[in-house]
Amino acid sequence: MDHEPTEQLVDTLLPCMPDVAQRQAALHELHQTWRLIEASAKMNCPSEARLLLPAVLATRTDLVQLERDLVANMVAEKVRQVLGEAATRAQYALDLLVRNLFERTADVGFLAVDRDLCRFVAGQSTDRAAAQRRLAAYRDKYTVYDDILLLAPDGTMLVRAAPDAPLSCSSDPLVAATLAAPGYLETFRASDLRPGQERALLYSQAMRHPDTGAVTGVLCLSFHFAHELAAVFAAYGDPEGRAIMLLLDADDRVISSADPLWIAPGVRVPVNLEATAAPRLFAGREYLVSTLASGGYQGYPGPPGWKTQVMVPLDLAFRRPRRDAASQLAPEMLQGLLSHARSFNPALHALMSSVTGATQAIKRIVWNGKVTSIRTGSDDAGDIRRLYPVLDEITETGERSDAAFSQSIEGLYQTVLASSLQAAAFTAQLLVDMLDRSLYERANDCRWWALAGPLRQALAATDAGQQRVQIGALLAHINGLYTVYSRLVVYDRHGCIVAATGPQDLVGSHIADDTLRAVMGLRSESDHVAETFGPSPLYDGRPTFVYHAAIRHPEHDANVIGGIGIVFDSAVELRNMLDGGVAGRAAMHAFFVEPGGRVLSGTDAGYPAGAVLALDADLFDTAAQHGRAARIVVHDGQYCVAACASAQGYREFRTIPGREQPVFSVVLQSFGPVRSQAELARSSQVRVRTEHEQGRDYALFLVDGALMALDAAAVVEAVPFARVKRAPASGGAIGMLDAGPDQGRRHFVWVFDLARMVSGQERAWPLDGQVILVRHGAGTIGLLVDDVHSVQRFAPEVLSAFGAPAAAGLTAGLIKANGGELLIQEISTERLLAWMRAARTTGDQQRTG
């Protein structure tokens, strides 16, 4: 989605984001402080500061651009969060609706060939009361319908499910169109078939003579549209009432509104199918708008042109309570998560890198200023001291700038995490909603098919061969319409399977005894048996859901003569649901699990069905109590967003405790591997406390997380590693640096990786590292380090020298800082130059050997 706001759009949106505006004001104030530092240095110590001022100016310029980038990204992320939530709500609402209507297309095809109803419409049966009871029984099981009607070819109403509705004759052209259609018709408009309704959603199909196949009438299913939309709006609308959800037609007119007093049905609204960030104006108010069109489901496209839309008023969009996603995290987890920003939010990573670069530049300015003053201080100590207050002011303002930018980035990161948690929680809820709506249909199907007259008569017949033929043909027809089933089976009172779809290897085998007892004990046609999800011989030993209903004698309803078992194609259907939920989401996996975490189905091959997903039990408990839960966790060595939702049921499904198996959905989105303490420590700033007025000055820096020191008098300056010209390894050198003019000539120095010099091990170079120029006598070399730290003075009593160079390598001794709690390696400049000369000599010998 294109949510990146332009500069003009940022100016439009910023007044609606008071928290971002406050951040911008604080950053702008710091910008003015940097200007004052420059002015003060020019007036009070112009000659001493002349080397620093260009760097200060460049840093201030970078900070101004960083401020603009940060504000633009904060605005973009907030817009992305609002539009992302709106798009998720709209998409899921539409997905559920389309999947629901897909089931209706199968229902109308099945009921249109119901033998009892076909006989009535053909005039072979004149028992209107019996036909009405059959329609009512169907409606009572499939409660998504508010009426079911049978009509003669001339529109005469023959019977309907609603007993108190008047019989009449319809003049709706739908009747003639259905008679001429090869299959079902889907109609959405006003119709005299549903008087009093402004619009009705009708599914109709021609009915045929049971013997001749001639068209004899029309079946019409009236979908309880308003009830279903209200349920969808309640599940996926904004519970705070700050946004409105709409269902639109092909002309962008409102079909149904979550709040008709806000936006009424029938009005035309602006849409945003391109998913841009620009606000839309409607009725004098600006909105952020997300519009989603249906992608269809299993070849069914949904009603033509239907779209769902969420509209969020611009004045309310960013005034929601802050979702503080990171405050509860341990500091090391938050630090570890941020270290993976490059993978899950490149814009955030770029900002973090820019802030790090600016912070390094400021530290480098102060560091260079102090080492320069130490190196030249003996020549004009009085003048050089005038630079110290400027350096102190740069340090203080740099720390304030770093804190301000870091706080802003943390706020931005809060928004990113909140969006991730929110998206995962919505996805988890969608998955269990889809599952419950699907299983609702399965529970309905088995109970309805068990009432089929031909099925009851065939099972009651004494001719076993005729049983198999008749029942097998009916099951094959049903399974052709309802493709979500792997297999349908019918068994007698002894549990012996007499007919089945698919391979006939099951015919003659038996249903499990406990299942048979449960089916034979069902008290009414409204009851069913749901097997616990697990391996089933009806599904080739694979785990699945199987639903059963009792088949009763055609003349004695109290006499159960067998049952029907419908085998859900779980391997395919559950995976389709899960794949659809996480499609296009990087590093996201989804699962259906039992309360203990045992996997029913998942998108991660590492957790097949039957494996246990090890998550904190509190996540499942919270989801069970509140419907869903989401949090940041560590799972399988990865930082993850974990969201969990419990199946709450749909309509009357799951209203009877204990009948249906409890199911949870789990969504896991990985951000990256857990960082070790050493890795986290490498990015932490070590504090050095020193109060020594007399002693020796040292330039401190970091190498692989360790604090090291050089005699400050030997240090020239530090420059960014980015200035190094890489070169093939030559005598240990990793490149060459143009150090500027020296006595009228360009001065180039070799650069060495200090970490490799100390440890002897190869490593990946820190691309944001620093190069320290060190001079000893007439020689100068460059040392690649991770970062400069500070310039400190240490008294002689905290210094301990090493003996022979061979025993200590490059280390001249240790500095016991912070009362002896922190040990700092002192690197010997003499030993550095000796190492470099030896390496260069070895390299020359290798090239000439």
Short mmCIF file of C-alpha atoms in Angstrom, two decimals, residues 435-607:
data_model
loop_
_atom_site.label_atom_id
_atom_site.label_comp_id
_atom_site.label_asym_id
_atom_site.label_seq_id
_atom_site.Cartn_x
_atom_site.Cartn_y
_atom_site.Cartn_z
CA LEU A 435 -13.12 -21.81 11.13
CA ASP A 436 -16.28 -21.42 13.21
CA ARG A 437 -18.32 -20.28 10.23
CA SER A 438 -17.07 -23.26 8.25
CA LEU A 439 -17.74 -25.77 11.03
CA TYR A 440 -21.18 -24.20 11.53
CA GLU A 441 -21.95 -25.21 7.95
CA ARG A 442 -20.58 -28.72 8.57
CA ALA A 443 -22.79 -29.21 11.62
CA ASN A 444 -25.78 -28.02 9.57
CA ASP A 445 -24.97 -30.18 6.54
CA CYS A 446 -24.82 -33.50 8.37
CA ARG A 447 -28.10 -32.87 10.19
CA TRP A 448 -29.92 -31.79 7.01
CA TRP A 449 -28.63 -34.56 4.78
CA ALA A 450 -29.68 -37.09 7.40
CA LEU A 451 -33.29 -35.97 6.77
CA ALA A 452 -33.18 -36.62 3.00
CA GLY A 453 -36.19 -38.80 2.15
CA PRO A 454 -34.44 -40.94 -0.47
CA LEU A 455 -31.57 -41.55 1.95
CA ARG A 456 -33.90 -42.66 4.76
CA GLN A 457 -35.91 -44.86 2.44
CA ALA A 458 -32.85 -46.49 0.90
CA LEU A 459 -31.27 -47.22 4.28
CA ALA A 460 -34.55 -48.69 5.52
CA ALA A 461 -34.80 -50.98 2.47
CA THR A 462 -33.94 -54.63 2.81
CA ASP A 463 -32.10 -54.92 -0.52
CA ALA A 464 -28.47 -54.19 0.36
CA GLY A 465 -27.39 -53.89 -3.28
CA GLN A 466 -30.10 -51.34 -4.02
CA GLN A 467 -29.09 -49.48 -0.86
CA ARG A 468 -25.55 -48.98 -2.10
CA VAL A 469 -26.60 -47.81 -5.55
CA GLN A 470 -29.23 -45.31 -4.39
CA ILE A 471 -27.30 -43.96 -1.42
CA GLY A 472 -24.03 -43.83 -3.37
CA ALA A 473 -25.63 -41.78 -6.17
CA LEU A 474 -27.09 -39.28 -3.70
CA LEU A 475 -23.82 -38.95 -1.78
CA ALA A 476 -21.90 -38.42 -5.02
CA HIS A 477 -24.29 -35.61 -6.01
CA ILE A 478 -23.89 -33.92 -2.63
CA ASN A 479 -20.12 -34.28 -2.58
CA GLY A 480 -19.97 -32.74 -6.05
CA LEU A 481 -21.71 -29.62 -4.74
CA TYR A 482 -19.85 -29.40 -1.43
CA THR A 483 -16.20 -29.75 -2.33
CA VAL A 484 -14.93 -29.06 1.20
CA TYR A 485 -15.54 -32.71 2.06
CA SER A 486 -13.02 -35.46 1.43
CA ARG A 487 -15.63 -38.16 1.82
CA LEU A 488 -19.24 -38.83 2.84
CA VAL A 489 -20.27 -42.14 4.36
CA VAL A 490 -23.59 -43.73 5.37
CA TYR A 491 -23.71 -46.62 7.83
CA ASP A 492 -26.45 -48.81 9.26
CA ARG A 493 -27.55 -49.34 12.86
CA HIS A 494 -24.61 -51.73 13.40
CA GLY A 495 -22.07 -49.16 12.20
CA CYS A 496 -21.36 -50.98 8.93
CA ILE A 497 -20.62 -48.51 6.12
CA VAL A 498 -23.06 -49.27 3.28
CA ALA A 499 -22.06 -46.46 0.90
CA ALA A 500 -19.32 -43.86 0.54
CA THR A 501 -17.97 -41.35 -1.92
CA GLY A 502 -14.49 -41.67 -3.31
CA PRO A 503 -12.61 -45.00 -3.17
CA GLN A 504 -14.88 -47.81 -2.11
CA ASP A 505 -12.39 -49.42 0.28
CA LEU A 506 -14.42 -48.24 3.29
CA VAL A 507 -17.65 -49.98 2.24
CA GLY A 508 -18.16 -52.91 4.60
CA SER A 509 -15.90 -51.52 7.34
CA HIS A 510 -17.31 -50.18 10.60
CA ILE A 511 -17.59 -46.85 12.38
CA ALA A 512 -15.87 -46.70 15.78
CA ASP A 513 -18.02 -48.11 18.57
CA ASP A 514 -18.03 -44.96 20.72
CA THR A 515 -19.06 -42.83 17.75
CA LEU A 516 -21.83 -45.27 16.82
CA ARG A 517 -23.17 -45.25 20.39
CA ALA A 518 -23.23 -41.45 20.41
CA VAL A 519 -25.06 -41.30 17.06
CA MET A 520 -27.61 -43.96 18.05
CA GLY A 521 -28.27 -41.99 21.23
CA LEU A 522 -29.10 -38.67 19.52
CA ARG A 523 -32.50 -37.58 20.72
CA SER A 524 -33.64 -35.32 17.89
CA GLU A 525 -32.90 -34.31 14.34
CA SER A 526 -31.41 -31.07 15.73
CA ASP A 527 -28.52 -32.93 17.38
CA HIS A 528 -25.22 -34.05 15.93
CA VAL A 529 -21.95 -35.68 17.00
CA ALA A 530 -18.60 -33.97 16.46
CA GLU A 531 -15.59 -36.25 16.65
CA THR A 532 -12.51 -34.86 18.39
CA PHE A 533 -9.96 -33.71 15.83
CA GLY A 534 -7.53 -36.55 15.30
CA PRO A 535 -6.44 -39.36 12.96
CA SER A 536 -9.42 -40.97 11.27
CA PRO A 537 -9.70 -44.13 9.12
CA LEU A 538 -12.29 -42.17 7.12
CA TYR A 539 -9.48 -39.76 6.13
CA ASP A 540 -6.77 -42.32 5.36
CA GLY A 541 -5.47 -42.12 8.92
CA ARG A 542 -4.87 -38.39 8.77
CA PRO A 543 -6.26 -35.99 11.42
CA THR A 544 -9.53 -34.22 10.62
CA PHE A 545 -12.96 -33.10 11.80
CA VAL A 546 -15.78 -35.62 11.25
CA TYR A 547 -19.44 -34.72 11.87
CA HIS A 548 -22.22 -37.29 12.27
CA ALA A 549 -26.01 -37.19 12.40
CA ALA A 550 -28.58 -39.93 12.94
CA ILE A 551 -30.66 -41.23 10.03
CA ARG A 552 -34.18 -42.07 11.18
CA HIS A 553 -36.74 -44.47 9.78
CA PRO A 554 -38.92 -42.75 7.13
CA GLU A 555 -42.09 -43.70 9.01
CA HIS A 556 -40.89 -43.68 12.62
CA ASP A 557 -38.74 -40.67 13.57
CA ALA A 558 -37.91 -42.16 16.96
CA ASN A 559 -36.25 -45.17 15.32
CA VAL A 560 -32.61 -44.50 14.41
CA ILE A 561 -31.59 -46.87 11.61
CA GLY A 562 -28.05 -45.58 11.00
CA GLY A 563 -26.07 -42.44 10.47
CA ILE A 564 -24.20 -40.21 8.06
CA GLY A 565 -20.61 -39.14 8.55
CA ILE A 566 -19.15 -36.16 6.69
CA VAL A 567 -15.36 -35.96 6.54
CA PHE A 568 -13.98 -32.43 6.37
CA ASP A 569 -10.99 -32.15 4.03
CA SER A 570 -8.94 -30.63 6.83
CA ALA A 571 -5.50 -30.93 5.25
CA VAL A 572 -6.66 -28.72 2.39
CA GLU A 573 -9.33 -26.51 3.92
CA LEU A 574 -7.58 -25.62 7.18
CA ARG A 575 -4.37 -24.86 5.33
CA ASN A 576 -6.30 -22.68 2.84
CA MET A 577 -7.74 -20.67 5.72
CA LEU A 578 -4.34 -20.24 7.34
CA ASP A 579 -2.58 -19.41 4.08
CA GLY A 580 -5.25 -16.85 3.26
CA GLY A 581 -4.86 -15.22 6.65
CA VAL A 582 -1.10 -14.70 6.42
CA ALA A 583 -0.76 -14.25 2.64
CA GLY A 584 1.81 -11.59 1.82
CA ARG A 585 2.98 -11.24 5.44
CA ALA A 586 6.73 -11.65 5.69
CA ALA A 587 7.99 -14.13 8.29
CA MET A 588 4.46 -14.83 9.57
CA HIS A 589 3.05 -18.27 10.34
CA ALA A 590 -0.41 -19.30 11.50
CA PHE A 591 -1.78 -22.34 13.29
CA PHE A 592 -4.95 -23.90 14.59
CA VAL A 593 -4.22 -25.53 17.94
CA GLU A 594 -5.91 -27.22 20.86
CA PRO A 595 -5.84 -25.48 24.27
CA GLY A 596 -2.61 -27.26 25.19
CA GLY A 597 -0.90 -26.06 22.02
CA ARG A 598 -1.16 -29.31 20.02
CA VAL A 599 -1.19 -28.32 16.36
CA LEU A 600 -4.22 -29.19 14.25
CA SER A 601 -2.84 -27.45 11.17
CA GLY A 602 -0.15 -24.87 10.48
CA THR A 603 1.83 -23.07 7.80
CA ASP A 604 5.20 -23.87 9.37
CA ALA A 605 6.56 -27.24 8.24
CA GLY A 606 8.50 -27.41 11.49
CA TYR A 607 5.21 -27.89 13.36
#
